[in-house]
Coordinates of C-alpha atoms and ligand atoms in Angstrom, one line a residue:
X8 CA 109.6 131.0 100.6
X9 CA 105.8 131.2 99.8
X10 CA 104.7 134.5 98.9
X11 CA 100.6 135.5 99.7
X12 CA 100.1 138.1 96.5
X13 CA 97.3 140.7 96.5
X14 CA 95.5 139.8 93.3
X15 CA 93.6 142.8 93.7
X16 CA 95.8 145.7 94.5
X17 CA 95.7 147.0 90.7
X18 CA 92.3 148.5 91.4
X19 CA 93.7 151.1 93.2
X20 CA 95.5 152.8 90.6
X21 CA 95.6 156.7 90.8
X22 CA 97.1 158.6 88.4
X23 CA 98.2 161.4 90.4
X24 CA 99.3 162.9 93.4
X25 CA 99.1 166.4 94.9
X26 CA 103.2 167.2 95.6
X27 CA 104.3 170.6 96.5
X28 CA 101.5 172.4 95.1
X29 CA 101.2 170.3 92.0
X30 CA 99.4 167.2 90.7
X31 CA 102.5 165.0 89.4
X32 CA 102.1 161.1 88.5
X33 CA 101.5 159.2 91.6
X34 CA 104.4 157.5 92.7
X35 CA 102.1 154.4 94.4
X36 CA 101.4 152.8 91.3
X37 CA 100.4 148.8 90.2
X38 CA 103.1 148.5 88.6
X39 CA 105.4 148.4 91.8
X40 CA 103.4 145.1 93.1
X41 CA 104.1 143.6 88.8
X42 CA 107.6 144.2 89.0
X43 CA 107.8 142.5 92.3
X44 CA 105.8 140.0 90.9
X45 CA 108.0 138.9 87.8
X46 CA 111.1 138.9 89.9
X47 CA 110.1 136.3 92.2
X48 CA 108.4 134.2 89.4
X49 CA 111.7 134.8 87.0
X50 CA 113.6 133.8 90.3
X51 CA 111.6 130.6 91.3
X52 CA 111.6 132.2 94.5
X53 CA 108.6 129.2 96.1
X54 CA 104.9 129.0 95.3
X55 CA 102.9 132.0 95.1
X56 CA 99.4 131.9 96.8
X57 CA 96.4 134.2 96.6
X58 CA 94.8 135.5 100.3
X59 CA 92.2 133.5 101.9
X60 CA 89.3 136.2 103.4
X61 CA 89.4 136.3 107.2
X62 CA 86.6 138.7 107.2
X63 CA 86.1 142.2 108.7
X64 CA 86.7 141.3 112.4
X65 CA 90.8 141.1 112.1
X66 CA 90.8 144.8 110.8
X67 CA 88.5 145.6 113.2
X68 CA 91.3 145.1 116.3
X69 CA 92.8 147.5 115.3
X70 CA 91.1 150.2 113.2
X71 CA 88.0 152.0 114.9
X72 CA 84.5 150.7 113.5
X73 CA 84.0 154.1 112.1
X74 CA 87.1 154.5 110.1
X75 CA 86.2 151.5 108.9
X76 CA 82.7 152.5 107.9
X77 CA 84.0 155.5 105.9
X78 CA 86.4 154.1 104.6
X79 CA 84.7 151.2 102.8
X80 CA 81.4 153.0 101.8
X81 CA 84.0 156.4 101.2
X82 CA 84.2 155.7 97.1
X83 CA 80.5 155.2 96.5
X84 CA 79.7 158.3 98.9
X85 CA 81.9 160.7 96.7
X86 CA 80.4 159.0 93.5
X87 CA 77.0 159.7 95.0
X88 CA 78.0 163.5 95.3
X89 CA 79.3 163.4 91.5
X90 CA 83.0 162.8 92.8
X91 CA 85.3 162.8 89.6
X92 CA 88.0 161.6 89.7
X93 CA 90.3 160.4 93.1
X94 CA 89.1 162.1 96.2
X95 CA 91.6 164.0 98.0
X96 CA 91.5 165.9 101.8
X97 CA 92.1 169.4 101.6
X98 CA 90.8 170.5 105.3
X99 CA 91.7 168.8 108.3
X100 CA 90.3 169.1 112.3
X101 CA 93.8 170.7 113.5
X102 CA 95.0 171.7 117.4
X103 CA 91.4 173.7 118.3
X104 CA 89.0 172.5 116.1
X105 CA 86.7 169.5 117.6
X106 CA 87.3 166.1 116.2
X107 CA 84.8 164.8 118.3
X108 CA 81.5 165.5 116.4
X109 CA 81.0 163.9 113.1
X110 CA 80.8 166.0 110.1
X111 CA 77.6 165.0 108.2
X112 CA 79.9 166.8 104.9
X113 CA 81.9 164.2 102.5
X114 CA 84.8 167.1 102.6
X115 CA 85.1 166.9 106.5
X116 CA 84.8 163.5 107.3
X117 CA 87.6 162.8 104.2
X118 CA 89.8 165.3 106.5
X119 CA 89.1 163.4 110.0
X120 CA 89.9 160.7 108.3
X121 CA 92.8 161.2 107.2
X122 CA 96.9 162.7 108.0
X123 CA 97.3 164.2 104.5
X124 CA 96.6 165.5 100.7
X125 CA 99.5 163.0 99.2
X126 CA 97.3 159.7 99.5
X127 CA 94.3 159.8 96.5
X128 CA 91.3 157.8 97.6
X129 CA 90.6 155.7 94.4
X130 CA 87.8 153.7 93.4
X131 CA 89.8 150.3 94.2
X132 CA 91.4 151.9 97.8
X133 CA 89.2 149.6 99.8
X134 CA 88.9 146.9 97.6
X135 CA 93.2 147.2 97.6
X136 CA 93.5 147.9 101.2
X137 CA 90.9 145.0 102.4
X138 CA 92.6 142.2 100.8
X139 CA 96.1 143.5 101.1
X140 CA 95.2 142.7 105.1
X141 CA 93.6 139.5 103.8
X142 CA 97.1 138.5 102.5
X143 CA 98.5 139.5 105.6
X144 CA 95.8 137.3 107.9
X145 CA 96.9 134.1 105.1
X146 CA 100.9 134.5 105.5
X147 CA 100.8 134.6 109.3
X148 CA 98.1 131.5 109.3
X149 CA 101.8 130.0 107.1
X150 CA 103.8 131.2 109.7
X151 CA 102.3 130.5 112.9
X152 CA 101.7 126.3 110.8
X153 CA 105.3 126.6 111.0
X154 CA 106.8 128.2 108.2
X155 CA 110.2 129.5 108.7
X156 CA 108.9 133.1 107.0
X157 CA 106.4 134.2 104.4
X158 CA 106.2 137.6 101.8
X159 CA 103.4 139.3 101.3
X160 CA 103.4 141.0 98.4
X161 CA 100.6 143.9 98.6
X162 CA 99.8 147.5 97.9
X163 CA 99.2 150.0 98.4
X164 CA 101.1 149.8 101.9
X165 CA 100.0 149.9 105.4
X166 CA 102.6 151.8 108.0
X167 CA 101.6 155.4 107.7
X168 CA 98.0 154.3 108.9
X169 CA 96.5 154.2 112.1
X170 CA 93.1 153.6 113.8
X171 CA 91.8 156.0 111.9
X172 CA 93.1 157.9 109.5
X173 CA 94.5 156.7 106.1
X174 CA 97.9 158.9 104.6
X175 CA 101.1 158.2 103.3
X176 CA 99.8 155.8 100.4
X177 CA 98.5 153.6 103.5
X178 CA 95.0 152.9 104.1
X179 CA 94.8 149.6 106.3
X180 CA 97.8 149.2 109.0
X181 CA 98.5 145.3 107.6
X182 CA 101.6 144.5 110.4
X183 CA 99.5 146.0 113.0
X184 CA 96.7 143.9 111.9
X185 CA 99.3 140.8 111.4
X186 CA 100.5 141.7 115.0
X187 CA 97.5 141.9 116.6
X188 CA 96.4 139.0 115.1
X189 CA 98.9 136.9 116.3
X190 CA 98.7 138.0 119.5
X191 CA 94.6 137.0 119.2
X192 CA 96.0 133.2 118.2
X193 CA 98.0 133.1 121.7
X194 CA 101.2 134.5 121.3
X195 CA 102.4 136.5 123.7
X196 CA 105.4 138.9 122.6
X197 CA 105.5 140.0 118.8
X198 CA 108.3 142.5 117.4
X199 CA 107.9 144.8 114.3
X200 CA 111.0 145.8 112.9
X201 CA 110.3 148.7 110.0
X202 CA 113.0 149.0 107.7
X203 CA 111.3 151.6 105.1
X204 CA 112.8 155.1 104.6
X205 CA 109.6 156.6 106.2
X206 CA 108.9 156.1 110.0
X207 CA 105.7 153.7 110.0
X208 CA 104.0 156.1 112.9
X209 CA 100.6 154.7 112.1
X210 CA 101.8 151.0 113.5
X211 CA 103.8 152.7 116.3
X212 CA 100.9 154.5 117.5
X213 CA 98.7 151.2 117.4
X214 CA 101.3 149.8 120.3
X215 CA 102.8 152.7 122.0
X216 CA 101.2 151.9 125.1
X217 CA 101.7 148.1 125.3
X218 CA 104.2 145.5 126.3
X219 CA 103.4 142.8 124.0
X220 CA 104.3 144.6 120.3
X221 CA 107.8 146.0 120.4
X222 CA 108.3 148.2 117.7
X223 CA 111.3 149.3 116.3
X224 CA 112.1 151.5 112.9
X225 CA 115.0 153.2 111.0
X226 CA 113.9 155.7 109.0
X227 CA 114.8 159.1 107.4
X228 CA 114.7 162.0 110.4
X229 CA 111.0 163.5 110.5
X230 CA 112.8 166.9 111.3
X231 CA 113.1 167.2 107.2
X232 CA 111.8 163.7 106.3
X233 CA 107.5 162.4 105.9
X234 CA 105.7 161.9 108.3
X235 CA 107.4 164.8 109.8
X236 CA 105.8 164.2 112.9
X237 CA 106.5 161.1 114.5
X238 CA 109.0 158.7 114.5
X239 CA 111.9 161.1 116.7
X240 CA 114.6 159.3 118.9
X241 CA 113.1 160.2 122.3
X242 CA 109.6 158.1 121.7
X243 CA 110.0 155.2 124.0
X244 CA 106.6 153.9 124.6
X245 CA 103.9 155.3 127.4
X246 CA 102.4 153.7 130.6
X247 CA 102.5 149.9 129.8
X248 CA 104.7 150.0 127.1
X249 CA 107.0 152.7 128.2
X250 CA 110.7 150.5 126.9
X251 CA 108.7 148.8 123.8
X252 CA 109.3 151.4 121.4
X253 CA 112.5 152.3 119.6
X254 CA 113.3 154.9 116.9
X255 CA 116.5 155.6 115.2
X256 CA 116.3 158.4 112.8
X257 CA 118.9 159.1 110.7
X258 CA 119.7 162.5 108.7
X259 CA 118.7 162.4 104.7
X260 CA 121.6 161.0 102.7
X261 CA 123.5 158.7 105.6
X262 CA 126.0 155.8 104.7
X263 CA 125.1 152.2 105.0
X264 CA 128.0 152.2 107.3
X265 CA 125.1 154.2 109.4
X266 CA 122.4 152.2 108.5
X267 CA 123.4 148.9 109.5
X268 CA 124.7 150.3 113.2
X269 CA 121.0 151.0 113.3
X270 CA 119.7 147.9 112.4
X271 CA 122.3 146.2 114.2
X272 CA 121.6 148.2 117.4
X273 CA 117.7 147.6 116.6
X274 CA 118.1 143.9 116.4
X275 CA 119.5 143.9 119.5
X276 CA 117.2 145.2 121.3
X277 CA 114.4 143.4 119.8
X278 CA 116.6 139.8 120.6
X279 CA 116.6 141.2 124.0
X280 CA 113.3 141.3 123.9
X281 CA 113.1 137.5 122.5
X282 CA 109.4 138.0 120.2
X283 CA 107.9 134.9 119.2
X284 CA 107.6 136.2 115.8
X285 CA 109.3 139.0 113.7
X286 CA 107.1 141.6 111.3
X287 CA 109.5 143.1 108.7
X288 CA 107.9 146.0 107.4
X289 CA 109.9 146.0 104.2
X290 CA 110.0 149.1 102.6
X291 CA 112.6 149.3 99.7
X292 CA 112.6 152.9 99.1
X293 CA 116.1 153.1 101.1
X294 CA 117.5 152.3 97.8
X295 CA 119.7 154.6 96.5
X296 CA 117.9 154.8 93.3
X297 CA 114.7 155.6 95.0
X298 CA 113.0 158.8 93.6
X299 CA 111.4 159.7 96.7
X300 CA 113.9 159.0 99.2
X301 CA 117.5 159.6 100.6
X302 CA 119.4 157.0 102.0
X303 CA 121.4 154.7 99.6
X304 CA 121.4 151.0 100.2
X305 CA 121.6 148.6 96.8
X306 CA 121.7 145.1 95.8
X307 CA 124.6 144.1 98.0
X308 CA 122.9 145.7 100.7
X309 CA 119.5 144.3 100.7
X310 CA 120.9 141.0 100.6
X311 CA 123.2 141.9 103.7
X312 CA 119.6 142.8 105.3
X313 CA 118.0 139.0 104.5
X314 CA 120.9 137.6 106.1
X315 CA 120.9 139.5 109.1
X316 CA 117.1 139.4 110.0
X317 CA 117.9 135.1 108.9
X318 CA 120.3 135.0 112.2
X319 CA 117.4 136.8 114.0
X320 CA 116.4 133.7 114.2
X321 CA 112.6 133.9 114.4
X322 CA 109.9 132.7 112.2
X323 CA 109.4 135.8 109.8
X324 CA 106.6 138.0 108.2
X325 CA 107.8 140.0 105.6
X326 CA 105.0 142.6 104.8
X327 CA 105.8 144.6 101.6
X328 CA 105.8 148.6 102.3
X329 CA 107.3 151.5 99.5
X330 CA 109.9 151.7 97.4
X331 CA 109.3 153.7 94.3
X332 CA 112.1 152.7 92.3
X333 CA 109.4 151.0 89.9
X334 CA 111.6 149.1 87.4
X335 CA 114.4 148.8 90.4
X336 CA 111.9 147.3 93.3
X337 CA 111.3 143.3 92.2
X338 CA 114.9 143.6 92.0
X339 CA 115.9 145.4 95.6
X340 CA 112.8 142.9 97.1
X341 CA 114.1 139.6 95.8
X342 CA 117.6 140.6 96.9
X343 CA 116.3 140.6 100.9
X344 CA 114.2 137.7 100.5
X345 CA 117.4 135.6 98.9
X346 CA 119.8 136.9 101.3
X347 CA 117.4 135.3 103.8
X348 CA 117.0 131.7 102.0
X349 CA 120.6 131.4 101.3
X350 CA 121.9 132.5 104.9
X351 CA 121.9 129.5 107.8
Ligands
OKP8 C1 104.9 155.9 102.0 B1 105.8 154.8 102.5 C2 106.3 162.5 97.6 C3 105.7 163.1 98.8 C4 105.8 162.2 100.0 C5 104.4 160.7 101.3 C6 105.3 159.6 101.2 C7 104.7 158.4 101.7 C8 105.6 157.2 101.7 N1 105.4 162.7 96.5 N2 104.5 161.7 100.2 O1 106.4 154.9 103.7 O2 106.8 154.3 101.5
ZN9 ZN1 108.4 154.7 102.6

């Protein structure tokens, strides 16, 4: 399998995070994407490629022009106002307040543009985010040339995301951007299956209301679990895509035995809906290990996963989400990806 790697993610390095109150050591850090990276070399997994740019206009499907804007002139703004350190949001345009006038203050428009205080905007976010969607754009140009599936190896991740607002370590929605881009090369139905311990709400809200992305996603329950407000049982899609939209939250701590009777019950729906291509958002932070998370999957598992999503039987996009197991992730990723080689 050919593997498009971000060569640029480690300039978005924060050191910390704001967590309960406190600044601890950020959890998204570079060295997630180098473990990764000396797994699949150690592993001779297949050739490893760097992302070819398909500009601004890709990102542009999906996220809104001003998001985009701040977003990419955000770092230098903040510098400009003596920023030191990572910017983070600390006020946000809640139920009553008007989000429909621009702040002309830094401090606001940080807020609209974002869902929480968790994700630090670094000096390398963009830079990070930009070509992490540019690996994205290279491994579907693999897949739709008729490779049988391609990894992209990125952070930080994408899911949390949406239009636009960044959170949730996510900055630039890459499978929504993937999705949306194969749709733009003529395909017609596209699934997203999110496997991550945190419901991807940002790409479920990109599609909610259309036929043509299904999106399904097994996740810890947002009653106790981030992003706490999204990502429940009963949201099925609106208008258009009302039936195109399938959640199945399970409670912190459930057995594999669970786990797999979700993603067996979300496959099937999504081979009901018979996509012409299949997004993985391929969180790892299910692992049992995972410092951050609650559900308990290992080795054996993640292989178990490869091989299922290989009788999928649709040329796949594996897009790489969280996991914050550092030293444990190259490990957890290269066991999926095998499991999917080795299986027929
Ligand atoms: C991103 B992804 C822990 C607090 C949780 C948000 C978690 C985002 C997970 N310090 N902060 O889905 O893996
Ligand atoms: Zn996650």
């Amino acid at each position: 399998m050919k593997t498009v790697y971000n060569d640029r993610h480690g300039q978005h390095a924060a050191r910390h995070e704001f967590f309960r109150g406190q600044l601890v050591p950020a959890f998204e850090i570079p060295a997630r994407a180098y473990y990764v990276l000396q797994a699949l070399q150690a592993a001779e997994l297949g050739p490893i490629l760097p992302p070819e740019d398909h500009g601004l206009a890709p990102l542009a499907r999906v996220h809104s022009a001003a998001y985009l804007d701040f977003l990419s002139g955000a770092w230098a703004e903040w510098q400009g106002l003596g920023g030191e350190g990572d910017a983070f949001p600390a006020v946000w345009p809640v139920r009553t307040l008007r989000a429909d006038v621009l702040p002309r203050s830094f401090a606001a428009r940080l807020g609209l543009y974002s869902m929480d205080s968790g994700t630090p905007l670094t000096a390398g976010a963009w830079p990070a985010a930009y070509w992490g969607a540019q690996c994205s754009l290279t491994a579907l140009d693999l897949v739709l040339a008729g490779e049988r599936s391609a990894y992209v190896l990125t952070r930080p991740p994408g899911h949390h995301a949406g239009a636009d607002f960044f959170g949730g370590y996510c900055f630039v929605n890459n499978a929504a951007v993937a999705a949306q881009a194969a749709l733009d090369r003529g395909l017609k139905r596209v699934a997203i299956l999110d496997v991550d311990y945190h419901h991807g709400n940002g790409t479920q809200a990109c599609f909610y209301e259309r036929a043509d992305v299904f999106f399904a996603s097994i996740h810890g329950d947002p009653l106790t679990e981030y992003p706490f407000f999204l990502g429940h049982a009963d949201e099925t899609g609106a208008g258009a895509g009302l039936g195109f939209n399938a959640n199945f939250p399970l409670p912190a701590g459930a057995s594999n035995e669970a786990w797999f009777a979700c993603l067996d019950a979300a496959l099937a729906r999504l081979q009901a809906y018979a996509p012409e291509l299949l997004i993985v958002s391929l969180g790892v932070d299910t692992y049992g290990g995972d410092p951050i998370s609650h559900f308990q999957l290992d080795r054996p598992e993640f292989s178990l996963l490869g091989q299922r999503i290989r009788r999928f039987g649709a040329p796949t996009l594996w897009l790489q989400e969280g996991g914050y197991a550092t030293e444990a992730i190259g490990h957890n990723v290269l066991a999926v990806l095998r499991g999917f080689e080795s299986s027929t």
